[in-house]
mmCIF file of C-alpha atoms and ligand atoms in Angstrom:
data_model
loop_
_atom_site.group_PDB
_atom_site.id
_atom_site.type_symbol
_atom_site.label_atom_id
_atom_site.label_comp_id
_atom_site.label_asym_id
_atom_site.label_seq_id
_atom_site.Cartn_x
_atom_site.Cartn_y
_atom_site.Cartn_z
ATOM 1 C CA MET A 143 11.862 26.818 13.181
ATOM 2 C CA LYS A 144 10.682 23.637 14.774
ATOM 3 C CA ILE A 145 8.630 20.632 13.771
ATOM 4 C CA THR A 146 7.107 17.998 16.018
ATOM 5 C CA ILE A 147 6.844 14.448 14.747
ATOM 6 C CA GLY A 148 4.305 12.108 16.328
ATOM 7 C CA HIS A 149 5.102 8.406 16.119
ATOM 8 C CA LEU A 150 1.908 6.446 16.654
ATOM 9 C CA TYR A 151 2.083 3.146 18.487
ATOM 10 C CA PRO A 152 5.742 2.261 17.799
ATOM 11 C CA ASP A 153 5.461 -0.804 20.048
ATOM 12 C CA LEU A 154 2.916 -2.352 17.708
ATOM 13 C CA LEU A 155 3.528 -0.702 14.357
ATOM 14 C CA ASN A 156 7.256 -0.894 13.718
ATOM 15 C CA LEU A 157 7.896 -3.645 11.171
ATOM 16 C CA TYR A 158 11.203 -3.651 9.304
ATOM 17 C CA GLY A 159 12.602 -0.650 11.156
ATOM 18 C CA ASP A 160 10.030 2.007 10.368
ATOM 19 C CA ARG A 161 11.664 3.926 13.208
ATOM 20 C CA GLY A 162 14.480 4.699 10.752
ATOM 21 C CA ASN A 163 12.053 7.015 8.981
ATOM 22 C CA ILE A 164 11.801 9.099 12.128
ATOM 23 C CA GLN A 165 15.580 9.258 12.470
ATOM 24 C CA CYS A 166 15.886 10.382 8.874
ATOM 25 C CA MET A 167 13.329 13.197 9.235
ATOM 26 C CA ARG A 168 14.931 14.330 12.452
ATOM 27 C CA LYS A 169 18.460 14.361 11.035
ATOM 28 C CA ARG A 170 17.554 16.127 7.804
ATOM 29 C CA CYS A 171 15.870 18.833 9.866
ATOM 30 C CA GLU A 172 18.761 19.166 12.298
ATOM 31 C CA TRP A 173 21.342 19.392 9.503
ATOM 32 C CA ARG A 174 19.454 22.480 8.335
ATOM 33 C CA GLY A 175 19.166 24.052 11.761
ATOM 34 C CA ILE A 176 15.483 23.123 12.112
ATOM 35 C CA GLU A 177 14.598 21.757 15.524
ATOM 36 C CA ALA A 178 12.795 18.400 15.417
ATOM 37 C CA GLU A 179 11.055 16.876 18.399
ATOM 38 C CA VAL A 180 9.762 13.308 18.342
ATOM 39 C CA ARG A 181 6.862 12.213 20.519
ATOM 40 C CA GLU A 182 5.998 8.541 20.798
ATOM 41 C CA TYR A 183 2.427 7.554 21.617
ATOM 42 C CA GLN A 184 1.387 4.242 23.129
ATOM 43 C CA LEU A 185 -2.125 2.839 22.914
ATOM 44 C CA THR A 186 -3.090 4.278 26.299
ATOM 45 C CA ASP A 187 -1.899 7.831 25.518
ATOM 46 C CA SER A 188 -4.173 10.584 24.298
ATOM 47 C CA ILE A 189 -2.987 12.563 21.287
ATOM 48 C CA ASP A 190 -3.383 16.282 20.765
ATOM 49 C CA PHE A 191 -2.994 16.549 17.002
ATOM 50 C CA SER A 192 -2.794 20.339 17.174
ATOM 51 C CA ASN A 193 0.735 19.913 18.578
ATOM 52 C CA LEU A 194 1.913 17.762 15.683
ATOM 53 C CA ASP A 195 3.379 18.644 12.289
ATOM 54 C CA ILE A 196 4.133 15.157 10.950
ATOM 55 C CA VAL A 197 2.494 11.869 11.984
ATOM 56 C CA LEU A 198 4.081 8.495 11.257
ATOM 57 C CA LEU A 199 2.089 5.255 11.239
ATOM 58 C CA GLY A 200 4.363 2.278 10.613
ATOM 59 C CA GLY A 201 3.839 -1.261 9.407
ATOM 60 C CA GLY A 202 2.418 -4.085 11.459
ATOM 61 C CA SER A 203 1.331 -7.702 11.276
ATOM 62 C CA ASP A 204 -2.391 -8.443 10.861
ATOM 63 C CA ARG A 205 -2.539 -9.292 14.580
ATOM 64 C CA GLU A 206 -1.006 -5.987 15.621
ATOM 65 C CA GLN A 207 -3.238 -4.067 13.226
ATOM 66 C CA MET A 208 -6.265 -5.723 14.816
ATOM 67 C CA LEU A 209 -5.073 -4.496 18.248
ATOM 68 C CA VAL A 210 -4.545 -0.955 17.002
ATOM 69 C CA CYS A 211 -7.818 -0.727 15.117
ATOM 70 C CA GLU A 212 -9.960 -0.540 18.290
ATOM 71 C CA LYS A 213 -7.931 2.443 19.483
ATOM 72 C CA LEU A 214 -8.169 4.163 16.111
ATOM 73 C CA LYS A 215 -11.931 4.542 16.489
ATOM 74 C CA THR A 216 -11.329 6.837 19.454
ATOM 75 C CA ILE A 217 -8.937 9.149 17.596
ATOM 76 C CA GLN A 218 -10.665 9.032 14.221
ATOM 77 C CA LYS A 219 -12.318 12.444 14.376
ATOM 78 C CA ASP A 220 -9.250 14.321 15.590
ATOM 79 C CA PHE A 221 -7.032 12.543 13.090
ATOM 80 C CA ARG A 222 -9.424 13.362 10.236
ATOM 81 C CA ASP A 223 -9.535 17.047 11.221
ATOM 82 C CA TYR A 224 -5.728 17.065 11.217
ATOM 83 C CA VAL A 225 -5.576 15.526 7.718
ATOM 84 C CA GLU A 226 -8.259 17.790 6.286
ATOM 85 C CA ALA A 227 -6.380 20.808 7.666
ATOM 86 C CA GLY A 228 -3.258 19.751 5.722
ATOM 87 C CA GLY A 229 -1.477 17.851 8.492
ATOM 88 C CA VAL A 230 1.404 15.762 7.154
ATOM 89 C CA VAL A 231 1.148 11.969 7.494
ATOM 90 C CA ILE A 232 3.511 9.238 6.384
ATOM 91 C CA ALA A 233 1.893 5.813 6.684
ATOM 92 C CA VAL A 234 3.748 2.637 5.757
ATOM 93 C CA CYS A 235 2.254 -0.739 4.868
ATOM 94 C CA GLY A 236 0.054 -1.791 7.802
ATOM 95 C CA GLY A 237 -0.287 1.894 8.707
ATOM 96 C CA TYR A 238 -1.147 2.703 5.086
ATOM 97 C CA GLN A 239 -3.903 0.093 5.089
ATOM 98 C CA LEU A 240 -5.304 1.584 8.304
ATOM 99 C CA LEU A 241 -5.743 4.982 6.612
ATOM 100 C CA GLY A 242 -8.481 3.435 4.490
ATOM 101 C CA HIS A 243 -11.978 2.168 5.179
ATOM 102 C CA TYR A 244 -11.087 -1.424 6.022
ATOM 103 C CA TYR A 245 -8.717 -4.339 5.561
ATOM 104 C CA ASP A 246 -10.535 -7.631 5.066
ATOM 105 C CA THR A 247 -8.532 -10.610 6.299
ATOM 106 C CA ASP A 248 -9.316 -14.323 6.673
ATOM 107 C CA ASP A 249 -9.740 -13.631 10.396
ATOM 108 C CA GLY A 250 -12.202 -10.815 9.942
ATOM 109 C CA ARG A 251 -12.414 -7.179 9.060
ATOM 110 C CA ILE A 252 -9.935 -4.657 10.460
ATOM 111 C CA GLU A 253 -11.730 -1.318 10.490
ATOM 112 C CA GLY A 254 -9.607 1.587 9.294
ATOM 113 C CA LEU A 255 -9.684 5.308 9.925
ATOM 114 C CA SER A 256 -11.443 6.207 6.633
ATOM 115 C CA LEU A 257 -9.141 9.212 6.314
ATOM 116 C CA VAL A 258 -8.521 8.373 2.687
ATOM 117 C CA ASP A 259 -10.856 6.716 0.204
ATOM 118 C CA LEU A 260 -9.205 3.320 -0.165
ATOM 119 C CA TYR A 261 -9.757 -0.241 0.987
ATOM 120 C CA THR A 262 -7.702 -3.411 1.275
ATOM 121 C CA GLU A 263 -8.453 -7.103 0.792
ATOM 122 C CA GLN A 264 -6.195 -9.964 1.780
ATOM 123 C CA GLY A 265 -4.869 -12.047 -1.097
ATOM 124 C CA SER A 266 -2.484 -14.876 -1.743
ATOM 125 C CA PRO A 267 0.437 -15.177 -2.178
ATOM 126 C CA ARG A 268 2.032 -12.359 -0.220
ATOM 127 C CA LEU A 269 3.525 -9.722 -2.493
ATOM 128 C CA ILE A 270 7.204 -9.723 -1.560
ATOM 129 C CA SER A 271 9.733 -7.897 -3.687
ATOM 130 C CA ASN A 272 12.173 -5.099 -4.124
ATOM 131 C CA ILE A 273 10.251 -2.262 -5.674
ATOM 132 C CA VAL A 274 10.973 0.796 -7.806
ATOM 133 C CA ILE A 275 8.337 3.425 -8.519
ATOM 134 C CA GLU A 276 8.308 6.758 -10.327
ATOM 135 C CA ASN A 277 6.508 10.042 -9.898
ATOM 136 C CA GLU A 278 7.514 13.266 -11.639
ATOM 137 C CA LEU A 279 7.078 15.110 -8.326
ATOM 138 C CA PHE A 280 10.361 13.521 -7.273
ATOM 139 C CA GLU A 281 13.653 13.828 -9.133
ATOM 140 C CA GLN A 282 14.764 10.283 -8.393
ATOM 141 C CA PRO A 283 12.791 7.048 -8.644
ATOM 142 C CA ILE A 284 11.600 5.854 -5.225
ATOM 143 C CA VAL A 285 13.087 2.519 -4.159
ATOM 144 C CA GLY A 286 12.195 0.127 -1.373
ATOM 145 C CA PHE A 287 11.026 -3.292 -0.323
ATOM 146 C CA GLU A 288 7.467 -4.549 -0.032
ATOM 147 C CA ASN A 289 5.971 -7.479 1.866
ATOM 148 C CA HIS A 290 2.204 -7.515 2.182
ATOM 149 C CA GLY A 291 -0.722 -9.883 1.945
ATOM 150 C CA GLY A 292 -3.159 -7.024 1.461
ATOM 151 C CA ARG A 293 -4.232 -5.728 -1.945
ATOM 152 C CA THR A 294 -5.132 -2.057 -1.756
ATOM 153 C CA TYR A 295 -7.478 -0.239 -4.125
ATOM 154 C CA ILE A 296 -7.353 3.559 -4.259
ATOM 155 C CA GLY A 297 -10.047 4.308 -6.872
ATOM 156 C CA ASP A 298 -9.446 7.653 -8.561
ATOM 157 C CA ASN A 299 -6.972 8.894 -5.955
ATOM 158 C CA ARG A 300 -3.444 9.866 -6.947
ATOM 159 C CA PRO A 301 -0.869 7.130 -6.342
ATOM 160 C CA LEU A 302 2.517 7.874 -4.808
ATOM 161 C CA GLY A 303 4.043 6.458 -7.971
ATOM 162 C CA LYS A 304 3.848 4.199 -11.006
ATOM 163 C CA VAL A 305 5.398 0.764 -10.522
ATOM 164 C CA LYS A 306 8.541 0.183 -12.603
ATOM 165 C CA PHE A 307 9.516 -3.001 -10.777
ATOM 166 C CA GLY A 308 7.618 -4.928 -8.090
ATOM 167 C CA TYR A 309 3.914 -5.201 -7.255
ATOM 168 C CA GLY A 310 2.641 -1.988 -5.645
ATOM 169 C CA ASN A 311 -0.860 -1.553 -4.257
ATOM 170 C CA ASN A 312 -2.375 -4.734 -5.602
ATOM 171 C CA GLY A 313 -0.078 -6.233 -8.231
ATOM 172 C CA LYS A 314 -2.561 -5.389 -10.983
ATOM 173 C CA ASP A 315 -3.132 -1.730 -11.721
ATOM 174 C CA GLY A 316 0.481 -0.496 -11.735
ATOM 175 C CA ALA A 317 -0.115 2.004 -8.936
ATOM 176 C CA GLU A 318 1.794 2.208 -5.672
ATOM 177 C CA GLY A 319 0.750 4.064 -2.544
ATOM 178 C CA ILE A 320 -1.363 7.167 -2.342
ATOM 179 C CA LEU A 321 -1.053 10.939 -2.146
ATOM 180 C CA TYR A 322 -4.001 12.716 -0.571
ATOM 181 C CA LYS A 323 -3.625 16.310 0.640
ATOM 182 C CA ASN A 324 -0.433 16.079 2.739
ATOM 183 C CA VAL A 325 -0.826 12.352 3.379
ATOM 184 C CA VAL A 326 1.603 9.852 1.887
ATOM 185 C CA GLY A 327 0.665 6.181 2.144
ATOM 186 C CA THR A 328 2.924 3.464 0.775
ATOM 187 C CA TYR A 329 3.837 -0.201 0.944
ATOM 188 C CA LEU A 330 7.554 0.647 0.773
ATOM 189 C CA HIS A 331 9.383 -0.480 3.861
ATOM 190 C CA GLY A 332 12.849 -0.180 4.460
ATOM 191 C CA PRO A 333 12.995 2.262 5.957
ATOM 192 C CA LEU A 334 11.696 4.312 3.104
ATOM 193 C CA LEU A 335 13.080 7.784 3.805
ATOM 194 C CA PRO A 336 16.863 7.248 4.129
ATOM 195 C CA LYS A 337 16.793 5.547 0.715
ATOM 196 C CA ASN A 338 14.685 8.311 -0.776
ATOM 197 C CA PRO A 339 15.767 11.698 0.571
ATOM 198 C CA GLY A 340 13.477 13.472 -1.893
ATOM 199 C CA VAL A 341 10.443 11.905 -0.219
ATOM 200 C CA CYS A 342 11.767 12.858 3.206
ATOM 201 C CA ASP A 343 12.211 16.481 2.138
ATOM 202 C CA TYR A 344 8.743 16.488 0.553
ATOM 203 C CA LEU A 345 7.270 15.673 3.981
ATOM 204 C CA ILE A 346 9.424 18.200 5.842
ATOM 205 C CA ARG A 347 8.704 20.932 3.278
ATOM 206 C CA ASN A 348 4.951 20.350 3.481
ATOM 207 C CA ALA A 349 5.054 20.447 7.271
ATOM 208 C CA LEU A 350 7.042 23.708 7.306
ATOM 209 C CA GLU A 351 4.829 25.321 4.685
ATOM 210 C CA ARG A 352 1.729 24.484 6.673
ATOM 211 C CA LYS A 353 3.223 25.887 9.841
ATOM 212 C CA TYR A 354 5.236 28.868 8.648
ATOM 213 C CA GLY A 355 4.082 29.601 5.084
ATOM 214 C CA LYS A 356 6.570 29.235 2.196
ATOM 215 C CA SER A 357 9.753 27.370 3.004
ATOM 216 C CA GLU A 358 12.924 26.743 1.025
ATOM 217 C CA LEU A 359 14.892 23.758 2.255
ATOM 218 C CA ALA A 360 18.656 24.214 2.168
ATOM 219 C CA PRO A 361 20.245 21.553 -0.086
ATOM 220 C CA LEU A 362 22.168 18.726 1.607
ATOM 221 C CA ASP A 363 24.943 16.540 0.258
ATOM 222 C CA ASP A 364 22.934 13.480 -0.782
ATOM 223 C CA SER A 365 25.589 11.978 -3.047
ATOM 224 C CA GLN A 366 25.816 8.689 -1.126
ATOM 225 C CA GLU A 367 22.053 8.297 -0.836
ATOM 226 C CA LEU A 368 21.577 9.014 -4.526
ATOM 227 C CA GLU A 369 24.324 6.600 -5.521
ATOM 228 C CA ALA A 370 22.654 3.854 -3.481
ATOM 229 C CA ASN A 371 19.301 4.742 -4.996
ATOM 230 C CA GLN A 372 20.709 4.583 -8.536
ATOM 231 C CA TYR A 373 22.363 1.263 -7.840
ATOM 232 C CA ILE A 374 19.015 -0.263 -6.867
ATOM 233 C CA VAL A 375 17.278 1.244 -9.901
ATOM 234 C CA GLY A 376 20.026 -0.132 -12.169
ATOM 235 C CA ARG A 377 19.759 -3.562 -10.601
ATOM 236 C CA PHE A 378 16.028 -3.984 -11.088
ATOM 237 C CA CYS A 379 14.961 -1.790 -14.007
HETATM 238 N N1 LIG B 73 -0.310 -7.129 7.726
HETATM 239 C C1 LIG B 73 -0.401 -6.391 6.509
HETATM 240 C C2 LIG B 73 -0.296 -7.264 5.268
HETATM 241 O O1 LIG B 73 0.276 -8.320 5.306
HETATM 242 C C3 LIG B 73 0.672 -5.344 6.499
HETATM 243 C C4 LIG B 73 2.031 -5.931 6.595
HETATM 244 C C5 LIG B 73 3.111 -4.943 6.771
HETATM 245 O O2 LIG B 73 2.955 -3.904 7.433
HETATM 246 N N2 LIG B 73 4.252 -5.312 6.238
HETATM 247 O O3 LIG B 73 -0.793 -6.884 4.226
#
């Protein structure tokens, strides 16, 4: 078995070590004997989504998001077809905002991909905090760190989790992130996946199921990761 992970625009969207999420997916595949190839795409590259099983869009500053947004218009249709066909996406912070219709900033509107029905407005102050969220889909709470000016509104969509500590999408409605088909969007930086192996396996499992049908992931020894996760939960909740 093999999965191919596409990392979109790592030169521009790689705040707070989002690349660590790629390493985590790759390692957790390899430890189970699943081959994992990573392809990095720069702004000038064309992307054939039919070759990809997981797409990662990382975080970025407003300036970098503005640079990426022009390019996104050219891949919008292919990216949407990929999502609608169950393609797996993990989008963090700036990348999460770009999944939606737009991000309104003081310097103008950053047009998004409109892959998911959400939008973002800049607010003040920035929402900076450790964060703990919960979703019964995952055995452990999801922990991370958030730092965003944007306030995201997801309407009736399913959030990634309920905020137990921190701000989440907008600091008001208690929701964090989004789950839409096989897309996960979140403000949790970190990197997110090494701290939350359950989320990493959720992405890998969805990618394998889409490609090969049913898939059972062999368990790994996550005792250290889970201890670290519990420590953070105990500290803030
Ligand atoms: N620039 C966006 C914001 O401040 C996203 C930041 C990020 O990716 N950390 O809301």
